[in-house]
């Protein structure tokens, strides 16, 4: 069985591993079919981690995957070999105070695929076979490809962000940053009724994709740095902003276009950013972090299954697992790539 | 009639002005009795303004005032000479989109006493007589002093902040910064049911006052810089934080003690602050600005009238209007002063 | 000028009136083009009113109208003759406590077209010419018919109901009653992201229309009275219910299919209904009335303009104003009619 | 060991049972000290149940209890013999979808003391010894009596109701019905900042108790049936209503005094009630059931421990367990009794 293993920054290897595990009770064996490369995968590859989280031991990457059930363990009644599923990479403990409060994504003992947050690290799902819990699997509808299903995880991240924002009924929305997360946020906001969606980025290709999936207007803030000023007049225009770039400049410029009491949902990871305390006070900005997802994973698969959204325009290219390093290089080129997937 | 007029930084004058105005229809003439010196008054005195707001012409200061009705204009039926009132310093237009949305404090054409936000500046209420709209006046109960009533305005600011935080039922609360606003926030949070209130500051005298008005624990973070670490363990302790210091260090240290999805209400004004985007995302912090007040002014007077709160422990000293400069100097000394008032 | 005037129950007359009024400052003269017959119009026609509201004097009916600007009064800069507009039938006072709180639809001095709530009654808009305030007019996009635009008002009612329910992200929705309001609620809920929409009625034709505009499943509860039982198992299935029938049986049966803490929005008017207090307590039902609309009128036109929704499948027939009585008879036949409009 | 066992309506027996059980891992043995008689206990005694819930086999009653730890099982580190505790009568499963969503009080497999909801029934805590899980126990502060601690359960019910209502900041509150639940709601609303509390009942003695624990005005609606009309004028006065009587008349009369969008929390159990659908729509009433409690139990003990509330004025009398029948007879007399407790 082949796995995609990060050893340290710029040291990513496709390794052959034995695989003869059988699914235990409540588990399934999945032949992984498609896996998307996420920004955090890229950080491990490019930098060996992000912030305080560093790769300290070899770790299989990958948490945006879909596959086909190969076999099922005892007591698994809802899945059968041949079923195609999207795989939720979250394994919360279920018993800590956050799990019992319905906030499993803040579990004090979370195991999340392909994450070096805890040591030993939790291996990811970029491998040809995977033993998972049946409860992690959400069935993919007929006619929907595994490539589409592998978008469920990042799409869930953006649905969670929309959930954090509350109802979008009648709301004018700004999305800063149109990488995969920003573009999927366009889909998530559109399908939940945003009245108007304006997107910004500094790369035309990504802006074009955002328009293709439903944005109303795209602004290249590198080419046209004052284009947002119009929206900042009269105490702002937007009711909701999704910050998906992680860039201080985008955050600050966008915030000034928010109406009083506007909601700013931060999705993009980044470093320290400098903000005006006085502006936040005077505008009564409501600045909310959004982290991963919870019940939105199931919803993401459902929306893809029912064709309420079309994620395929965001798939740039698919590489064989053998070409994983090339795939990561391609994923790192923001000008050329939206989402890069591996096939197994 | 004497007025307290700021000309430029460190140039504050008590000036004699003629006053022979009579209240028009719907207006009242008020003999001002007590006026509290606010942080923004101090900024005008010490720095000639704050941020982009600068004193460009002589302006009467003051917006925390209470007085006695001297005479009433035509059509004023609810007030009579001799009535004692707290005076709301806000004059929203009533017709702009924010006024019509119930957010008068974001009025596009707000006139606020003693503010240089617009030019010509809006004169304040540190003067012996004031013509105001009857709707600005809230009656003070028998037995309540004008000094207490003059706390209505800053207390309203903190009630608004509590309002921004939502219900405090069962909530553990951190308040950073125990100047007048922080200390009044203790009162506001306590009377609305906060389960536990921890306060921080770097001056013992202010912490003692905070304890006196209802805090459960006071921490001098200058003396004991790691005391908050305990509260940061296991993804945090506090459900709600009120930031009343305007200091980056207090904001960052406090934020780390917030539970996932905790609410951080920013009241204190300050400059640019550096925040960790990743922390805001991963902890799903909900960081909300709180600006002035709206219907909370009326509530502030009511709570003072009904003796649900006692603001008097926060009154440090009262100076005659003739000694206004000395009063401003005293107000500028954080170690010695909580709230300084003028009497007229 | 012809007007459609109700005199008393079953006494509806098309009357010729002189019209030589000119629009005053801020006003416009509109040549009314299309007008939909609403349930309340029908109540006036069939019963002379509803509840305590009775027709006591002749009154022009109609409040779902669109037309073409004939001329504009002084100071009207945003509209010009020839512009086609949907007309908001609400005229709130703007100054009462509810208007100042952003709840204009609860205005203490509301004037609403074609309503006998106050005496003298407020005439409606089923007439060939109408003087209205420019602020009541929302421009209709090119290519959108006046017939579609005349759906803005009832569609706004359903958008308001969706607004009352909060975010529909991931929510399973039940809609009881598929007359025009129930069917428009399907559109409103769908465009705001409801995960699943089940509708009930006792007339197949209306259920078919509901399916046509986006419901996932339709249940004829007359034919299949136990079909909802399945949804009531295990403490319920639906997160949100919109009650658009005004029938006690639909309300009670639907309520039992709501999950604990589910939200039940009541739109349909009806008489007294008997509810189980114990069930409301034990299930923690959240039962909310929804009345007319506020800023949702503007949104309704926008969604129709941008083709985010298609209301035309709900238009059953259009009658000339001369045939108003026949139109009202047709509108009263629930088996044959969804929405009946008049053309002027 | 003596237990208070209901056999059928009006057949309540104090029975001697052997007790030689030892606490298992994570469990404690509690010498029960005080137990309050709840309305549901009374229903079992007077009627053999309520609604569809009937006593089908002998069942120990009681769920409002406090006691002293006699011994602890393996692994119990936080409690020791001699500790005095309030006992949470809820035993949710922890794993069903409602438990995992933080709504344990809607657990699909709840075990609740002294409830005939499931068969075999779950025995209650009116007995001299009780084996409970350590997690059910909340420590009682020094100086607080077990009698006070036994109020934690019904007080938690009212805190949950206040939680359902959202923030009470600035809110005018009506409470209909001043039995133990209504009176405790006064305490709960007062400590969470209600601006004004008006209570109604038909018994003067209960109204006097409500005033004693913090109501601002008491209205005997039997003596003065039109006293609420004043509050119904101009579309209502109250922002929040707590219905604690279970009486249709109280519900309907109270609802008419609610402002548009007012929140009506139903706590009182009752039968079917007739409501005006049109009123609920036009007033946009928000009518919410409130069921038991969740994290509010812990808060109830905390507020009693910290002396933020004083429940003792509501304790009418304490009977020895041997006189349980007399105690139930006394508890059934609304004119004479507020809360009756047993001592063990």
mmCIF file of N, CA, C and O in Angstrom, chain B residues 107 114 204 224 242 307 312 332:
data_model
loop_
_atom_site.group_PDB
_atom_site.id
_atom_site.type_symbol
_atom_site.label_atom_id
_atom_site.label_comp_id
_atom_site.label_asym_id
_atom_site.label_seq_id
_atom_site.Cartn_x
_atom_site.Cartn_y
_atom_site.Cartn_z
ATOM 1 N N UNK B 107 -26.051 56.562 14.056
ATOM 2 C CA UNK B 107 -26.670 57.593 13.214
ATOM 3 C C UNK B 107 -25.632 58.236 12.283
ATOM 4 O O UNK B 107 -24.521 58.574 12.707
ATOM 5 N N UNK B 114 -19.924 67.606 23.183
ATOM 6 C CA UNK B 114 -18.498 67.699 23.478
ATOM 7 C C UNK B 114 -17.656 66.812 22.604
ATOM 8 O O UNK B 114 -16.674 66.236 23.045
ATOM 9 N N UNK B 204 -3.259 48.864 42.027
ATOM 10 C CA UNK B 204 -4.001 48.247 43.120
ATOM 11 C C UNK B 204 -5.239 49.039 43.524
ATOM 12 O O UNK B 204 -6.285 48.457 43.840
ATOM 13 N N UNK B 224 1.807 40.280 39.202
ATOM 14 C CA UNK B 224 1.694 38.839 39.071
ATOM 15 C C UNK B 224 1.374 38.485 37.620
ATOM 16 O O UNK B 224 0.251 38.135 37.273
ATOM 17 N N UNK B 242 -14.668 41.484 28.992
ATOM 18 C CA UNK B 242 -14.852 42.886 28.640
ATOM 19 C C UNK B 242 -13.480 43.549 28.692
ATOM 20 O O UNK B 242 -12.840 43.558 29.748
ATOM 21 N N UNK B 307 -31.784 51.975 43.114
ATOM 22 C CA UNK B 307 -30.742 51.501 44.041
ATOM 23 C C UNK B 307 -30.358 50.052 43.749
ATOM 24 O O UNK B 307 -29.963 49.321 44.662
ATOM 25 N N UNK B 312 -21.598 55.352 43.863
ATOM 26 C CA UNK B 312 -20.845 56.339 44.647
ATOM 27 C C UNK B 312 -19.434 55.908 45.042
ATOM 28 O O UNK B 312 -18.538 56.760 45.119
ATOM 29 N N UNK B 332 -6.420 62.866 35.352
ATOM 30 C CA UNK B 332 -5.385 62.247 34.520
ATOM 31 C C UNK B 332 -4.444 61.341 35.301
ATOM 32 O O UNK B 332 -3.621 60.636 34.693
#
